[in-house]
PDB file of C-alpha atoms in Angstrom:
ATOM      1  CA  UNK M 239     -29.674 -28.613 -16.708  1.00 39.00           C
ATOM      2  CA  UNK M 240     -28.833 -31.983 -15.286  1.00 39.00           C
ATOM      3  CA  UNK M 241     -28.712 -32.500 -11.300  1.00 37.00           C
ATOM      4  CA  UNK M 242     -25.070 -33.704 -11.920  1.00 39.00           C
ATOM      5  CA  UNK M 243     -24.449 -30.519 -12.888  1.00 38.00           C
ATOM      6  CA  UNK M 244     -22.935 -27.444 -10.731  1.00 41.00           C
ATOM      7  CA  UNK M 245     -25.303 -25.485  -8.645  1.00 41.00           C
ATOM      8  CA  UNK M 246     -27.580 -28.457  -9.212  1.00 39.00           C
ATOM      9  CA  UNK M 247     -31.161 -28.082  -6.481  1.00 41.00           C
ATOM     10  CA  UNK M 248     -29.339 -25.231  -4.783  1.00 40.00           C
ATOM     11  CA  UNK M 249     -31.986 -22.129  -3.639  1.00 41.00           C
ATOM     12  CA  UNK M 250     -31.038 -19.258  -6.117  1.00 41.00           C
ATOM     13  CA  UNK M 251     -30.148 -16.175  -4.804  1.00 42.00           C
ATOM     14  CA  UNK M 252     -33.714 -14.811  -4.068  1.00 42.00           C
ATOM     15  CA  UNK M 253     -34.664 -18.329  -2.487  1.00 42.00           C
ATOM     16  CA  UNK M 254     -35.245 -18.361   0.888  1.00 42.00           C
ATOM     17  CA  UNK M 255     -35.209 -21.002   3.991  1.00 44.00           C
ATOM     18  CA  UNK M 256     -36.524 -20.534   7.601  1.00 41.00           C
ATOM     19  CA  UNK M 257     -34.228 -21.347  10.585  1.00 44.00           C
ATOM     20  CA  UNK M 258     -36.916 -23.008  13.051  1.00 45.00           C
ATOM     21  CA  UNK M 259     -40.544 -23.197  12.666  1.00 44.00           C
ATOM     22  CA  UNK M 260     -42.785 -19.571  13.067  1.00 42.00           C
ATOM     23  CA  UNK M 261     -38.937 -18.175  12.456  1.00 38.00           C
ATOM     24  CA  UNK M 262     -38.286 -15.662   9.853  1.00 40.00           C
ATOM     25  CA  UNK M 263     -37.062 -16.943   6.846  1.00 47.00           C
ATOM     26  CA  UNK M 264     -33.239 -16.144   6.002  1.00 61.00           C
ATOM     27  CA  UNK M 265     -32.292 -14.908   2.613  1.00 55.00           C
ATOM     28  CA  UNK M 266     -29.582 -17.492   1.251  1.00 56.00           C
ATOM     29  CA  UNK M 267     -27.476 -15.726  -1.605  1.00 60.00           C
ATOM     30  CA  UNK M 268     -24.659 -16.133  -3.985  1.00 60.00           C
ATOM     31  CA  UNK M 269     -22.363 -14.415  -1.220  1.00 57.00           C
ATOM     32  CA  UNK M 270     -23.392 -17.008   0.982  1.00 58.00           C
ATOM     33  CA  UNK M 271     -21.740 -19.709  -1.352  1.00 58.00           C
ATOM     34  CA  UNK M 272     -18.834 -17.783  -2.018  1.00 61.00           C
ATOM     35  CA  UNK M 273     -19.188 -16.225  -5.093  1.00 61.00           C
ATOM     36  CA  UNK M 274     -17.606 -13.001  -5.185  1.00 64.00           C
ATOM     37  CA  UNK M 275     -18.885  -9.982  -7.376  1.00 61.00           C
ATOM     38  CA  UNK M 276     -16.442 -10.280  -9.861  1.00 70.00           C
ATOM     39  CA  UNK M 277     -16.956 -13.551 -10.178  1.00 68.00           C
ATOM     40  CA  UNK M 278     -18.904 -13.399 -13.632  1.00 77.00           C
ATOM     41  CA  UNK M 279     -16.356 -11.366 -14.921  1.00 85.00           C
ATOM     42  CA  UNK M 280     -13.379 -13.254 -13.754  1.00 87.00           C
ATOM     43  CA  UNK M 281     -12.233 -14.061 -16.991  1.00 91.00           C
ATOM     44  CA  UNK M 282     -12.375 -10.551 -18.646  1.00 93.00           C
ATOM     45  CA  UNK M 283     -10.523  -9.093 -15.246  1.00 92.00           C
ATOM     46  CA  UNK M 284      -7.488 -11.911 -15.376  1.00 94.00           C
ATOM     47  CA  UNK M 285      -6.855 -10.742 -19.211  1.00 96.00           C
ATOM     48  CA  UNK M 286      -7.001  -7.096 -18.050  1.00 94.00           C
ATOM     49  CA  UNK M 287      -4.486  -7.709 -15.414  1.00 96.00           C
ATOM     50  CA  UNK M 288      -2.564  -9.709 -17.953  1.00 97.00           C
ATOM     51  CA  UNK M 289      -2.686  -6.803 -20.531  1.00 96.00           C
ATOM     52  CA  UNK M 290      -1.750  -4.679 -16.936  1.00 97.00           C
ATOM     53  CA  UNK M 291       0.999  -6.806 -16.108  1.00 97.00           C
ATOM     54  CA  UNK M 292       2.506  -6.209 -19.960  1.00 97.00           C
ATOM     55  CA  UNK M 293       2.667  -2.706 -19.247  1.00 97.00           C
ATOM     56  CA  UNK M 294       4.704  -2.799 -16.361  1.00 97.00           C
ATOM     57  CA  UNK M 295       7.298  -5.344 -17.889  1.00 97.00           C
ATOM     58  CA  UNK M 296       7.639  -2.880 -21.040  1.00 97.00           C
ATOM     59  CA  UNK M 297       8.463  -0.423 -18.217  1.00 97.00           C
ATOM     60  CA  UNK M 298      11.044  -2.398 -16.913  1.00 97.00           C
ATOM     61  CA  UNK M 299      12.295  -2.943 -20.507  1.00 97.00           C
ATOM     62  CA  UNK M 300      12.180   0.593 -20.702  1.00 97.00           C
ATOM     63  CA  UNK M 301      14.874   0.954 -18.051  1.00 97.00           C
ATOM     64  CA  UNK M 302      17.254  -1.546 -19.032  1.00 96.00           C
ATOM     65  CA  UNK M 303      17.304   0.271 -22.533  1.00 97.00           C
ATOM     66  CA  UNK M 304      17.956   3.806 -20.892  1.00 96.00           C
ATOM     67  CA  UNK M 305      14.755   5.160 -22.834  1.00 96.00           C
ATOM     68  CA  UNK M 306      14.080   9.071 -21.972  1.00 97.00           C
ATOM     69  CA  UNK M 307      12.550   9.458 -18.369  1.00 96.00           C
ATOM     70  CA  UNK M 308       9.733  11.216 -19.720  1.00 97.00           C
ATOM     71  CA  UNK M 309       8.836   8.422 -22.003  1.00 96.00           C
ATOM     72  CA  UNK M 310       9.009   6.338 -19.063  1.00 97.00           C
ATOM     73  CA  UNK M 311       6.625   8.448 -16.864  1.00 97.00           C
ATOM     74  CA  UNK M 312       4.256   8.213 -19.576  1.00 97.00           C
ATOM     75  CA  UNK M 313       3.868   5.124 -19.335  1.00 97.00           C
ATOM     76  CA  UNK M 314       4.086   4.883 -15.920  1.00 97.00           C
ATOM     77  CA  UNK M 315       0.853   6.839 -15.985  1.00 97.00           C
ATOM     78  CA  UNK M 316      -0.932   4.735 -18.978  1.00 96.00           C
ATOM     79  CA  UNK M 317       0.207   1.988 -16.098  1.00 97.00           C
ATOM     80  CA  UNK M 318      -1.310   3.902 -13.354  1.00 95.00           C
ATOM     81  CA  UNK M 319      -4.679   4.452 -14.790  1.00 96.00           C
ATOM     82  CA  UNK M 320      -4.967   1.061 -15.939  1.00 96.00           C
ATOM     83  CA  UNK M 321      -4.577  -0.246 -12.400  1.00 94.00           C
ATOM     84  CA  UNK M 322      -7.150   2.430 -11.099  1.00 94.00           C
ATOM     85  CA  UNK M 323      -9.661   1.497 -13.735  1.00 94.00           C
ATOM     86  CA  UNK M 324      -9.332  -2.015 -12.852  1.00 95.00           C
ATOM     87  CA  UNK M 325     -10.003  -0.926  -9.126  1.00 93.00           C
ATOM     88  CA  UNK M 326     -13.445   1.412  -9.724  1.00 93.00           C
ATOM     89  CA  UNK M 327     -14.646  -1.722 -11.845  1.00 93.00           C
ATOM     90  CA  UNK M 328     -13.895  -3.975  -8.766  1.00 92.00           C
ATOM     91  CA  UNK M 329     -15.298  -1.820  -6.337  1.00 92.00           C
ATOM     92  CA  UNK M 330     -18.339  -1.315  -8.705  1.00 91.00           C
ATOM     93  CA  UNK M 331     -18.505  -5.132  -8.250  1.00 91.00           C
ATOM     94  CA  UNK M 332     -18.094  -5.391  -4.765  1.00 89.00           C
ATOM     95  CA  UNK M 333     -20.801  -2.488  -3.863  1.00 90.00           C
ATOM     96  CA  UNK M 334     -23.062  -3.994  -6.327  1.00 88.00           C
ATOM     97  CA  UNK M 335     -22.785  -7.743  -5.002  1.00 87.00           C
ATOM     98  CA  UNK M 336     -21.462  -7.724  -1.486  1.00 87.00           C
ATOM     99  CA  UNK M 337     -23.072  -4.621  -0.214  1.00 89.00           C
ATOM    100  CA  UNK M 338     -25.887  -5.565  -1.883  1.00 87.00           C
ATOM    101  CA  UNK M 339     -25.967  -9.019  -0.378  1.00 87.00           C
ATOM    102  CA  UNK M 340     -25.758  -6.914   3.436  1.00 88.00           C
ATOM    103  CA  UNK M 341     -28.035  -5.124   2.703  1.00 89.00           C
ATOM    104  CA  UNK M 342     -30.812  -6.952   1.977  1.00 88.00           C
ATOM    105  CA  UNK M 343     -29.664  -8.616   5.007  1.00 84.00           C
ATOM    106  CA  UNK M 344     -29.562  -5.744   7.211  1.00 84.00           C
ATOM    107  CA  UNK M 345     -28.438  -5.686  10.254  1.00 85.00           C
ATOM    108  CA  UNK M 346     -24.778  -5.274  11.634  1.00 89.00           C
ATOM    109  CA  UNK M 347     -23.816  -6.580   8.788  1.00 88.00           C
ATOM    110  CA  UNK M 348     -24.658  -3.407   6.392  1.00 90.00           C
ATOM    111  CA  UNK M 349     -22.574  -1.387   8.765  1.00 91.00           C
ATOM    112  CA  UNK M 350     -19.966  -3.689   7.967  1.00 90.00           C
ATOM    113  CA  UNK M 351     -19.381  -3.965   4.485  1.00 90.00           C
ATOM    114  CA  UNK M 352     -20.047  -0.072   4.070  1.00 91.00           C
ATOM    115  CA  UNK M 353     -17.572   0.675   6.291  1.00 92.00           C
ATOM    116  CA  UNK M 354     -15.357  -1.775   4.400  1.00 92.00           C
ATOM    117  CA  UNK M 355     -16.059  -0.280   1.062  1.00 92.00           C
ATOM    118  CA  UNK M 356     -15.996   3.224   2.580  1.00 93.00           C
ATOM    119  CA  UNK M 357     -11.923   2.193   3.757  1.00 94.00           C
ATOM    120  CA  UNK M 358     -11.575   1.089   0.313  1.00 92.00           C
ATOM    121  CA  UNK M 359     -12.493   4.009  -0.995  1.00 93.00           C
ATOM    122  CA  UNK M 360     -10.585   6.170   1.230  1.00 94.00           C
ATOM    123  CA  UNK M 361      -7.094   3.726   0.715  1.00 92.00           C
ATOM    124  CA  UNK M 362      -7.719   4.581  -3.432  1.00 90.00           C
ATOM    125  CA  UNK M 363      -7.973   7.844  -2.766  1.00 90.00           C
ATOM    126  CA  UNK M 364      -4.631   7.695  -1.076  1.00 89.00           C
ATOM    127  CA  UNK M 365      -2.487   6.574  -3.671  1.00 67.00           C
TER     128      UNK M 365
END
């Protein structure tokens, strides 16, 4: 790798850098510069949303044809699961990156994102 190229002589994410001198070091991550945990998988979660958002058109195509409503709920539910796979996979994600990153952290900011995942979990649960 080149140092034109990205992430170029930036600390990886077990690097570390100390504040002031005698200070304890802070732990500079991935989170830090922005990358989210789905990040890697960006590309394979935009062509599942795509495949997602086919689904729902066909349901609307299913309506303005007057197919059977119980051929429509099916597929409302294929739909439905889709979109709820696509969540656990996110929240996977999220737990495994951004909690993660808290945690190794610690401090307030562990309470934080658990209690952010934990409203997550509780809003899925919901619906």
């Amino acid at each position: 790798m080149t140092t034109t190229e990205a992430g170029a002589g930036a600390p990886s994410a077990t690097e570390t850098q100390t504040t002031d001198a005698g200070a304890a070091p802070d732990v500079v991550t991935d989170h830090d510069r922005g990358v989210h945990g789905y990040h890697h998988q960006k590309a394979e979660h935009l062509k599942r949303l795509r495949r997602i958002e086919g689904q729902i058109r066909g349901l609307q195509r299913l309506v303005d044809e007057d197919v059977y409503c119980i051929d429509i709920l099916t597929q409302v539910s294929a739909s439905t699961k889709a979109l709820q796979s696509f969540a656990l996979q996110l929240l996977e994600e999220h737990l495994r990156h951004c909690v993660a990153d808290a945690a190794v952290k610690g401090g307030d900011e562990i309470e934080a994102k658990v209690k952010e995942a934990t409203q997550a979990i509780a809003r899925m649960l919901r619906t």
